[in-house]
Amino acid sequence: MSAGAAVPPRLARSYTAARRHPWVLGKLGDWVIWFGPYSPAQLVVLGGGALLLIKTFAWWSWLGPVPVVVWLVSVWAVRGATIGGRSPFAAAFGLVQAMGQHPAGRIGGRAARDRRPQFLVGSFVIEQAPAPEEAVAVAAAVAAAVPATVPAGAVRQAGPASGLAQLLGASGFGTVPVRGL
């Protein structure tokens, strides 16, 4: 780029959950219900609390307006209630869904099930052990095929010698067997 060219500024936007999903009730255009709009959790507390206060009026009537004030404060308190970053209804739905799943879980969208047991079929052969004189003959043949001593020039080392090999080589005690032959 040339030095005179203007670089447009980078622009980033971050939207809250409320702007992505404005799920509130009680707002139609510019008109809003008193003290609203309300979230679904607030409406549940509002309706359930009203029903509870009406049905139990005989129990709390001697307290005066205290239960009604507590009810209204609880409606206000649940306005932004979240459980693990989710709305209470989404969290409850997830809990019900998790309780209804197969205990072993799911694989590829289907319930994971154990495979049916199957019999394993196989065979083995038991042979007679060789006679002792035969074993001695085999051991003698193996010993004859492998040389008892290795000439000093036959040891070939792949890579640099280790410190121990250098020490023993300089002392004249002989060569150290090397892996990889």
Tab-separated table of C-alpha atoms in Angstrom:
chain	number	residue	atom	x	y	z
A	1	MET	CA	0.000	0.000	0.000
A	2	SER	CA	1.101	3.506	-0.625
A	3	ALA	CA	1.717	5.854	2.259
A	4	GLY	CA	-1.005	8.246	1.145
A	5	ALA	CA	-3.833	5.679	1.020
A	6	ALA	CA	-6.311	5.917	3.880
A	7	VAL	CA	-6.913	2.723	5.825
A	8	PRO	CA	-10.551	2.276	6.831
A	9	PRO	CA	-10.968	1.670	10.575
A	10	ARG	CA	-11.901	-1.817	11.698
A	11	LEU	CA	-15.381	-2.143	13.095
A	12	ALA	CA	-16.540	-4.799	15.556
A	13	ARG	CA	-19.947	-5.206	17.131
A	14	SER	CA	-20.970	-7.299	20.117
A	15	TYR	CA	-24.632	-7.896	20.805
A	16	THR	CA	-25.968	-8.959	24.171
A	17	ALA	CA	-28.459	-11.792	24.493
A	18	ALA	CA	-31.246	-9.233	24.881
A	19	ARG	CA	-30.465	-7.671	21.499
A	20	ARG	CA	-30.138	-10.996	19.743
A	21	HIS	CA	-33.398	-12.330	21.180
A	22	PRO	CA	-35.567	-9.549	22.581
A	23	TRP	CA	-38.029	-11.927	24.203
A	24	VAL	CA	-40.056	-9.642	26.388
A	25	LEU	CA	-43.801	-9.477	26.783
A	26	GLY	CA	-45.946	-6.425	27.192
A	27	LYS	CA	-44.526	-4.159	24.510
A	28	LEU	CA	-46.392	-3.345	21.320
A	29	GLY	CA	-44.613	-0.749	19.235
A	30	ASP	CA	-44.168	2.289	21.471
A	31	TRP	CA	-46.796	1.199	23.995
A	32	VAL	CA	-45.544	-0.595	27.132
A	33	ILE	CA	-47.471	-2.125	30.050
A	34	TRP	CA	-46.955	-0.305	33.363
A	35	PHE	CA	-43.515	-0.978	34.765
A	36	GLY	CA	-42.903	-3.317	31.803
A	37	PRO	CA	-41.916	-4.907	29.545
A	38	TYR	CA	-41.717	-8.200	31.429
A	39	SER	CA	-39.670	-11.314	30.880
A	40	PRO	CA	-41.407	-14.704	30.911
A	41	ALA	CA	-39.861	-15.478	34.318
A	42	GLN	CA	-41.362	-12.284	35.730
A	43	LEU	CA	-44.777	-13.194	34.349
A	44	VAL	CA	-44.609	-16.653	35.960
A	45	VAL	CA	-43.703	-15.153	39.336
A	46	LEU	CA	-46.387	-12.484	38.873
A	47	GLY	CA	-49.148	-14.989	38.027
A	48	GLY	CA	-48.062	-17.730	40.428
A	49	GLY	CA	-47.569	-15.282	43.285
A	50	ALA	CA	-50.962	-13.677	42.701
A	51	LEU	CA	-52.650	-17.080	42.710
A	52	LEU	CA	-50.768	-18.088	45.876
A	53	LEU	CA	-51.644	-14.836	47.667
A	54	ILE	CA	-55.311	-15.154	46.763
A	55	LYS	CA	-55.576	-18.787	47.871
A	56	THR	CA	-53.715	-18.219	51.169
A	57	PHE	CA	-55.217	-14.857	52.107
A	58	ALA	CA	-56.541	-16.220	55.420
A	59	TRP	CA	-53.020	-17.185	56.510
A	60	TRP	CA	-51.233	-13.884	55.807
A	61	SER	CA	-53.977	-11.281	56.149
A	62	TRP	CA	-52.824	-10.330	59.666
A	63	LEU	CA	-49.409	-9.287	58.218
A	64	GLY	CA	-50.939	-6.443	56.219
A	65	PRO	CA	-49.254	-5.417	52.962
A	66	VAL	CA	-45.902	-7.157	53.706
A	67	PRO	CA	-46.591	-10.306	51.608
A	68	VAL	CA	-47.781	-8.189	48.677
A	69	VAL	CA	-44.610	-6.055	48.847
A	70	VAL	CA	-42.471	-9.209	49.025
A	71	TRP	CA	-44.344	-10.553	45.978
A	72	LEU	CA	-43.735	-7.370	43.955
A	73	VAL	CA	-40.050	-7.256	44.959
A	74	SER	CA	-39.667	-10.897	43.882
A	75	VAL	CA	-41.201	-10.034	40.484
A	76	TRP	CA	-38.665	-7.227	40.145
A	77	ALA	CA	-35.790	-9.493	41.321
A	78	VAL	CA	-36.271	-12.137	38.606
A	79	ARG	CA	-36.077	-9.632	35.740
A	80	GLY	CA	-32.609	-10.820	34.692
A	81	ALA	CA	-32.515	-14.255	36.268
A	82	THR	CA	-30.192	-16.726	34.576
A	83	ILE	CA	-29.058	-20.239	35.434
A	84	GLY	CA	-25.652	-20.916	33.970
A	85	GLY	CA	-26.110	-18.075	31.488
A	86	ARG	CA	-29.480	-19.404	30.273
A	87	SER	CA	-33.004	-18.294	30.999
A	88	PRO	CA	-34.763	-20.303	33.720
A	89	PHE	CA	-37.151	-21.867	31.189
A	90	ALA	CA	-34.341	-22.959	28.877
A	91	ALA	CA	-32.464	-24.394	31.873
A	92	ALA	CA	-35.566	-26.283	33.073
A	93	PHE	CA	-36.186	-27.607	29.555
A	94	GLY	CA	-32.574	-28.780	29.341
A	95	LEU	CA	-32.893	-30.524	32.696
A	96	VAL	CA	-36.077	-32.328	31.626
A	97	GLN	CA	-34.419	-33.282	28.350
A	98	ALA	CA	-31.331	-34.639	30.145
A	99	MET	CA	-33.496	-36.674	32.519
A	100	GLY	CA	-35.356	-38.206	29.574
A	101	GLN	CA	-32.243	-39.401	27.740
A	102	HIS	CA	-30.937	-42.926	27.680
A	103	PRO	CA	-28.528	-43.541	30.600
A	104	ALA	CA	-25.740	-44.662	28.259
A	105	GLY	CA	-25.980	-41.435	26.228
A	106	ARG	CA	-26.231	-40.920	22.492
A	107	ILE	CA	-24.013	-41.812	19.563
A	108	GLY	CA	-24.780	-40.199	16.233
A	109	GLY	CA	-28.178	-38.970	17.450
A	110	ARG	CA	-29.357	-42.449	18.474
A	111	ALA	CA	-29.463	-44.039	21.915
A	112	ALA	CA	-26.206	-45.822	22.706
A	113	ARG	CA	-26.808	-49.450	23.505
A	114	ASP	CA	-24.500	-52.273	24.490
A	115	ARG	CA	-23.838	-54.854	21.823
A	116	ARG	CA	-25.302	-58.297	22.231
A	117	PRO	CA	-22.849	-60.800	23.711
A	118	GLN	CA	-21.165	-63.058	21.155
A	119	PHE	CA	-19.227	-66.266	21.581
A	120	LEU	CA	-15.557	-66.052	20.688
A	121	VAL	CA	-14.425	-68.991	18.586
A	122	GLY	CA	-10.804	-70.042	18.427
A	123	SER	CA	-8.506	-73.022	18.649
A	124	PHE	CA	-5.014	-73.929	19.749
A	125	VAL	CA	-2.699	-76.894	19.302
A	126	ILE	CA	-0.740	-78.637	22.015
A	127	GLU	CA	2.359	-80.364	20.665
A	128	GLN	CA	4.600	-82.850	22.340
A	129	ALA	CA	7.788	-81.338	23.782
A	130	PRO	CA	10.986	-82.334	21.955
A	131	ALA	CA	13.104	-85.111	23.430
A	132	PRO	CA	16.097	-83.957	25.546
A	133	GLU	CA	18.696	-85.209	23.032
A	134	GLU	CA	16.853	-83.354	20.268
A	135	ALA	CA	16.945	-80.113	22.304
A	136	VAL	CA	20.694	-80.469	22.847
A	137	ALA	CA	21.229	-80.940	19.101
A	138	VAL	CA	19.195	-77.787	18.316
A	139	ALA	CA	21.172	-75.767	20.890
A	140	ALA	CA	24.471	-77.009	19.416
A	141	ALA	CA	23.382	-76.026	15.896
A	142	VAL	CA	22.441	-72.525	17.062
A	143	ALA	CA	25.763	-72.139	18.895
A	144	ALA	CA	27.701	-73.239	15.801
A	145	ALA	CA	25.873	-70.701	13.614
A	146	VAL	CA	26.628	-67.742	15.911
A	147	PRO	CA	30.318	-66.774	16.180
A	148	ALA	CA	31.649	-66.793	19.739
A	149	THR	CA	33.804	-63.693	19.287
A	150	VAL	CA	33.397	-60.673	17.111
A	151	PRO	CA	36.514	-59.286	15.467
A	152	ALA	CA	37.426	-55.761	16.596
A	153	GLY	CA	36.867	-54.229	13.152
A	154	ALA	CA	33.458	-55.848	12.706
A	155	VAL	CA	31.729	-53.575	15.240
A	156	ARG	CA	30.245	-50.676	13.372
A	157	GLN	CA	28.678	-47.825	15.265
A	158	ALA	CA	25.874	-45.789	13.771
A	159	GLY	CA	26.363	-42.245	15.023
A	160	PRO	CA	28.697	-40.714	17.572
A	161	ALA	CA	30.169	-42.976	20.237
A	162	SER	CA	28.791	-42.627	23.724
A	163	GLY	CA	30.979	-41.377	26.537
A	164	LEU	CA	31.242	-44.879	28.018
A	165	ALA	CA	32.309	-46.358	24.671
A	166	GLN	CA	34.976	-43.675	24.288
A	167	LEU	CA	36.291	-44.310	27.807
A	168	LEU	CA	36.487	-48.065	27.380
A	169	GLY	CA	37.985	-47.750	23.891
A	170	ALA	CA	40.739	-45.457	25.181
A	171	SER	CA	41.506	-47.690	28.180
A	172	GLY	CA	42.179	-50.736	26.014
A	173	PHE	CA	39.575	-52.997	27.663
A	174	GLY	CA	37.982	-53.808	24.331
A	175	THR	CA	34.908	-52.773	22.506
A	176	VAL	CA	31.453	-52.264	23.895
A	177	PRO	CA	28.608	-54.050	22.068
A	178	VAL	CA	26.489	-51.545	20.171
A	179	ARG	CA	22.791	-51.864	19.437
A	180	GLY	CA	21.583	-51.933	15.881
A	181	LEU	CA	23.972	-54.493	14.408
